[in-house]
Amino acid sequence: MGQGSALSPILSALYISLVFHILENCLKNLKIPIPILSFVDDSLFVVQSKYLTISNSFLLYSYNIISSLLEKFSLILEHGKTEVFHFSRSQGVLNSPPLNLSVFGGSSLLSKDTWRYLGFIFNRKLLFHQHINFYMNKAISIVKYMKILGNSMQKRSHSATEITFI
């Protein structure tokens, strides 16, 4: 099934749902408290812990399980598209330890300062300043481009001559 096909998201969701069901059972048996959110081919593992080292170890275990499951199902996990993001209430600078994926053929992942998911931009403290600024600037740019486009259409109507080709 091609990637652009209308059935592609439906069939991939049906195929991947079995993988996530097995993954959730494995994590439950290992007592690793990680809920999984998935939207077509974009998935999210959520870990809640007071300590970043514990969060990273849970993420590493779950990453190991999901990569082996996907390999058994003949699917590819792209290490380069993997991201790590930590929410924090601390007032100071957050120095999170990297998540080392070299065992799986990837590199170490450093925690990002902002994270974009389904059109929303999150920061570590869940303040939506970046999200608001991004969409405010986008709206202002659209209005400016509409003004330019409107002016160009108005100028053309005054100076253009009509030519008919037969």
Short mmCIF file of N, CA and C in Angstrom, two decimals, residues 75-150:
data_model
loop_
_atom_site.label_atom_id
_atom_site.label_comp_id
_atom_site.label_asym_id
_atom_site.label_seq_id
_atom_site.Cartn_x
_atom_site.Cartn_y
_atom_site.Cartn_z
N LEU A 75 9.00 -3.88 10.62
CA LEU A 75 8.87 -2.43 10.55
C LEU A 75 10.17 -1.79 11.00
N ILE A 76 10.40 -0.57 10.57
CA ILE A 76 11.65 0.13 10.87
C ILE A 76 11.38 1.29 11.82
N LEU A 77 12.17 1.37 12.87
CA LEU A 77 12.13 2.50 13.79
C LEU A 77 13.28 3.43 13.43
N GLU A 78 12.97 4.65 13.01
CA GLU A 78 13.99 5.60 12.60
C GLU A 78 14.53 6.32 13.83
N HIS A 79 15.77 5.97 14.22
CA HIS A 79 16.38 6.55 15.41
C HIS A 79 16.55 8.06 15.27
N GLY A 80 16.81 8.52 14.05
CA GLY A 80 17.03 9.95 13.82
C GLY A 80 15.79 10.80 14.06
N LYS A 81 14.60 10.20 14.02
CA LYS A 81 13.37 10.95 14.25
C LYS A 81 12.89 10.86 15.69
N THR A 82 13.67 10.19 16.52
CA THR A 82 13.30 10.02 17.93
C THR A 82 13.70 11.28 18.70
N GLU A 83 12.81 11.71 19.60
CA GLU A 83 13.05 12.92 20.38
C GLU A 83 12.79 12.65 21.85
N VAL A 84 13.48 13.38 22.71
CA VAL A 84 13.28 13.30 24.15
C VAL A 84 12.92 14.70 24.64
N PHE A 85 11.91 14.75 25.50
CA PHE A 85 11.48 16.02 26.06
C PHE A 85 11.08 15.80 27.51
N HIS A 86 11.56 16.64 28.40
CA HIS A 86 11.25 16.54 29.83
C HIS A 86 10.49 17.79 30.26
N PHE A 87 9.34 17.59 30.91
CA PHE A 87 8.65 18.69 31.56
C PHE A 87 9.24 18.83 32.96
N SER A 88 9.31 20.05 33.45
CA SER A 88 9.91 20.26 34.76
C SER A 88 9.29 21.48 35.43
N ARG A 89 9.16 21.39 36.76
CA ARG A 89 8.67 22.53 37.53
C ARG A 89 9.82 23.32 38.14
N SER A 90 11.04 22.85 38.01
CA SER A 90 12.17 23.51 38.64
C SER A 90 12.37 24.90 38.07
N GLN A 91 12.84 25.81 38.92
CA GLN A 91 13.04 27.19 38.52
C GLN A 91 14.34 27.41 37.78
N GLY A 92 15.35 26.59 38.07
CA GLY A 92 16.66 26.76 37.47
C GLY A 92 16.75 26.11 36.10
N VAL A 93 17.98 26.04 35.61
CA VAL A 93 18.25 25.43 34.32
C VAL A 93 18.14 23.91 34.48
N LEU A 94 17.47 23.26 33.54
CA LEU A 94 17.30 21.82 33.59
C LEU A 94 18.44 21.16 32.81
N ASN A 95 19.28 20.44 33.52
CA ASN A 95 20.36 19.69 32.89
C ASN A 95 19.97 18.22 32.87
N SER A 96 19.27 17.83 31.85
CA SER A 96 18.80 16.45 31.77
C SER A 96 19.87 15.56 31.15
N PRO A 97 20.03 14.35 31.68
CA PRO A 97 21.01 13.44 31.10
C PRO A 97 20.54 12.96 29.73
N PRO A 98 21.47 12.73 28.80
CA PRO A 98 21.06 12.26 27.47
C PRO A 98 20.57 10.81 27.52
N LEU A 99 19.74 10.47 26.57
CA LEU A 99 19.26 9.09 26.42
C LEU A 99 20.15 8.44 25.38
N ASN A 100 20.93 7.46 25.79
CA ASN A 100 21.93 6.85 24.93
C ASN A 100 21.31 5.73 24.10
N LEU A 101 21.20 5.95 22.80
CA LEU A 101 20.63 4.96 21.88
C LEU A 101 21.69 4.25 21.05
N SER A 102 22.96 4.36 21.45
CA SER A 102 24.03 3.74 20.67
C SER A 102 23.90 2.22 20.63
N VAL A 103 23.27 1.63 21.64
CA VAL A 103 23.04 0.18 21.66
C VAL A 103 22.15 -0.25 20.49
N PHE A 104 21.24 0.64 20.08
CA PHE A 104 20.29 0.34 19.01
C PHE A 104 20.76 0.85 17.65
N GLY A 105 21.94 1.42 17.59
CA GLY A 105 22.44 1.96 16.34
C GLY A 105 22.18 3.44 16.17
N GLY A 106 21.65 4.07 17.19
CA GLY A 106 21.39 5.50 17.13
C GLY A 106 22.43 6.26 17.92
N SER A 107 22.24 7.54 18.07
CA SER A 107 23.17 8.36 18.85
C SER A 107 22.51 8.72 20.17
N SER A 108 23.20 9.48 20.99
CA SER A 108 22.62 9.94 22.25
C SER A 108 21.63 11.06 21.96
N LEU A 109 20.49 11.01 22.62
CA LEU A 109 19.47 12.03 22.43
C LEU A 109 19.51 13.04 23.57
N LEU A 110 19.67 14.30 23.22
CA LEU A 110 19.62 15.36 24.21
C LEU A 110 18.18 15.86 24.30
N SER A 111 17.79 16.24 25.48
CA SER A 111 16.43 16.75 25.68
C SER A 111 16.27 18.09 24.98
N LYS A 112 15.12 18.27 24.33
CA LYS A 112 14.84 19.50 23.60
C LYS A 112 14.23 20.54 24.53
N ASP A 113 14.39 21.83 24.18
CA ASP A 113 13.80 22.91 24.96
C ASP A 113 12.32 23.10 24.65
N THR A 114 11.95 22.93 23.39
CA THR A 114 10.54 22.99 22.99
C THR A 114 10.21 21.74 22.21
N TRP A 115 8.94 21.43 22.18
CA TRP A 115 8.49 20.20 21.54
C TRP A 115 7.19 20.50 20.81
N ARG A 116 7.08 20.03 19.58
CA ARG A 116 5.89 20.27 18.77
C ARG A 116 5.17 18.95 18.56
N TYR A 117 3.88 18.92 18.90
CA TYR A 117 3.10 17.71 18.76
C TYR A 117 1.70 18.09 18.32
N LEU A 118 1.29 17.57 17.17
CA LEU A 118 -0.04 17.80 16.60
C LEU A 118 -0.40 19.29 16.51
N GLY A 119 0.58 20.11 16.13
CA GLY A 119 0.34 21.53 15.92
C GLY A 119 0.51 22.39 17.15
N PHE A 120 0.73 21.80 18.31
CA PHE A 120 0.95 22.57 19.53
C PHE A 120 2.43 22.61 19.85
N ILE A 121 2.89 23.74 20.36
CA ILE A 121 4.28 23.89 20.75
C ILE A 121 4.33 23.97 22.27
N PHE A 122 5.04 23.01 22.87
CA PHE A 122 5.14 22.93 24.33
C PHE A 122 6.54 23.35 24.76
N ASN A 123 6.64 23.94 25.95
CA ASN A 123 7.93 24.13 26.57
C ASN A 123 7.95 23.34 27.87
N ARG A 124 9.07 23.35 28.58
CA ARG A 124 9.24 22.49 29.76
C ARG A 124 8.27 22.81 30.89
N LYS A 125 7.83 24.04 31.00
CA LYS A 125 6.95 24.44 32.09
C LYS A 125 5.49 24.55 31.68
N LEU A 126 5.18 24.12 30.48
CA LEU A 126 3.83 24.20 29.90
C LEU A 126 3.30 25.63 29.84
N LEU A 127 4.20 26.56 29.57
CA LEU A 127 3.80 27.92 29.26
C LEU A 127 3.74 27.99 27.74
N PHE A 128 2.68 28.50 27.21
CA PHE A 128 2.45 28.43 25.77
C PHE A 128 2.91 29.70 25.05
N HIS A 129 3.95 30.37 25.57
CA HIS A 129 4.46 31.58 24.93
C HIS A 129 4.96 31.31 23.52
N GLN A 130 5.73 30.23 23.32
CA GLN A 130 6.25 29.92 21.98
C GLN A 130 5.11 29.60 21.02
N HIS A 131 4.11 28.88 21.50
CA HIS A 131 2.97 28.51 20.66
C HIS A 131 2.21 29.77 20.21
N ILE A 132 1.94 30.65 21.15
CA ILE A 132 1.20 31.88 20.85
C ILE A 132 2.01 32.77 19.90
N ASN A 133 3.30 32.93 20.16
CA ASN A 133 4.15 33.76 19.30
C ASN A 133 4.23 33.20 17.89
N PHE A 134 4.37 31.87 17.76
CA PHE A 134 4.47 31.26 16.45
C PHE A 134 3.22 31.52 15.62
N TYR A 135 2.04 31.26 16.20
CA TYR A 135 0.80 31.42 15.44
C TYR A 135 0.41 32.89 15.27
N MET A 136 0.83 33.74 16.19
CA MET A 136 0.57 35.18 16.02
C MET A 136 1.40 35.71 14.86
N ASN A 137 2.68 35.33 14.79
CA ASN A 137 3.53 35.75 13.67
C ASN A 137 3.05 35.17 12.35
N LYS A 138 2.55 33.96 12.38
CA LYS A 138 2.01 33.34 11.17
C LYS A 138 0.78 34.11 10.67
N ALA A 139 -0.10 34.49 11.59
CA ALA A 139 -1.30 35.24 11.21
C ALA A 139 -0.94 36.62 10.67
N ILE A 140 0.02 37.30 11.30
CA ILE A 140 0.45 38.62 10.82
C ILE A 140 1.06 38.51 9.43
N SER A 141 1.86 37.47 9.20
CA SER A 141 2.47 37.28 7.87
C SER A 141 1.40 37.04 6.81
N ILE A 142 0.39 36.26 7.15
CA ILE A 142 -0.69 35.99 6.19
C ILE A 142 -1.42 37.28 5.82
N VAL A 143 -1.68 38.11 6.82
CA VAL A 143 -2.37 39.39 6.54
C VAL A 143 -1.51 40.28 5.65
N LYS A 144 -0.19 40.31 5.91
CA LYS A 144 0.70 41.13 5.07
C LYS A 144 0.73 40.61 3.64
N TYR A 145 0.79 39.29 3.47
CA TYR A 145 0.81 38.72 2.12
C TYR A 145 -0.52 38.95 1.41
N MET A 146 -1.62 38.92 2.14
CA MET A 146 -2.92 39.19 1.53
C MET A 146 -2.98 40.64 1.03
N LYS A 147 -2.38 41.55 1.78
CA LYS A 147 -2.36 42.95 1.38
C LYS A 147 -1.53 43.12 0.11
N ILE A 148 -0.38 42.45 0.06
CA ILE A 148 0.47 42.52 -1.14
C ILE A 148 -0.26 41.93 -2.34
N LEU A 149 -0.89 40.79 -2.13
CA LEU A 149 -1.63 40.14 -3.22
C LEU A 149 -2.79 41.01 -3.67
N GLY A 150 -3.50 41.61 -2.74
CA GLY A 150 -4.60 42.49 -3.08
C GLY A 150 -4.15 43.70 -3.87
#
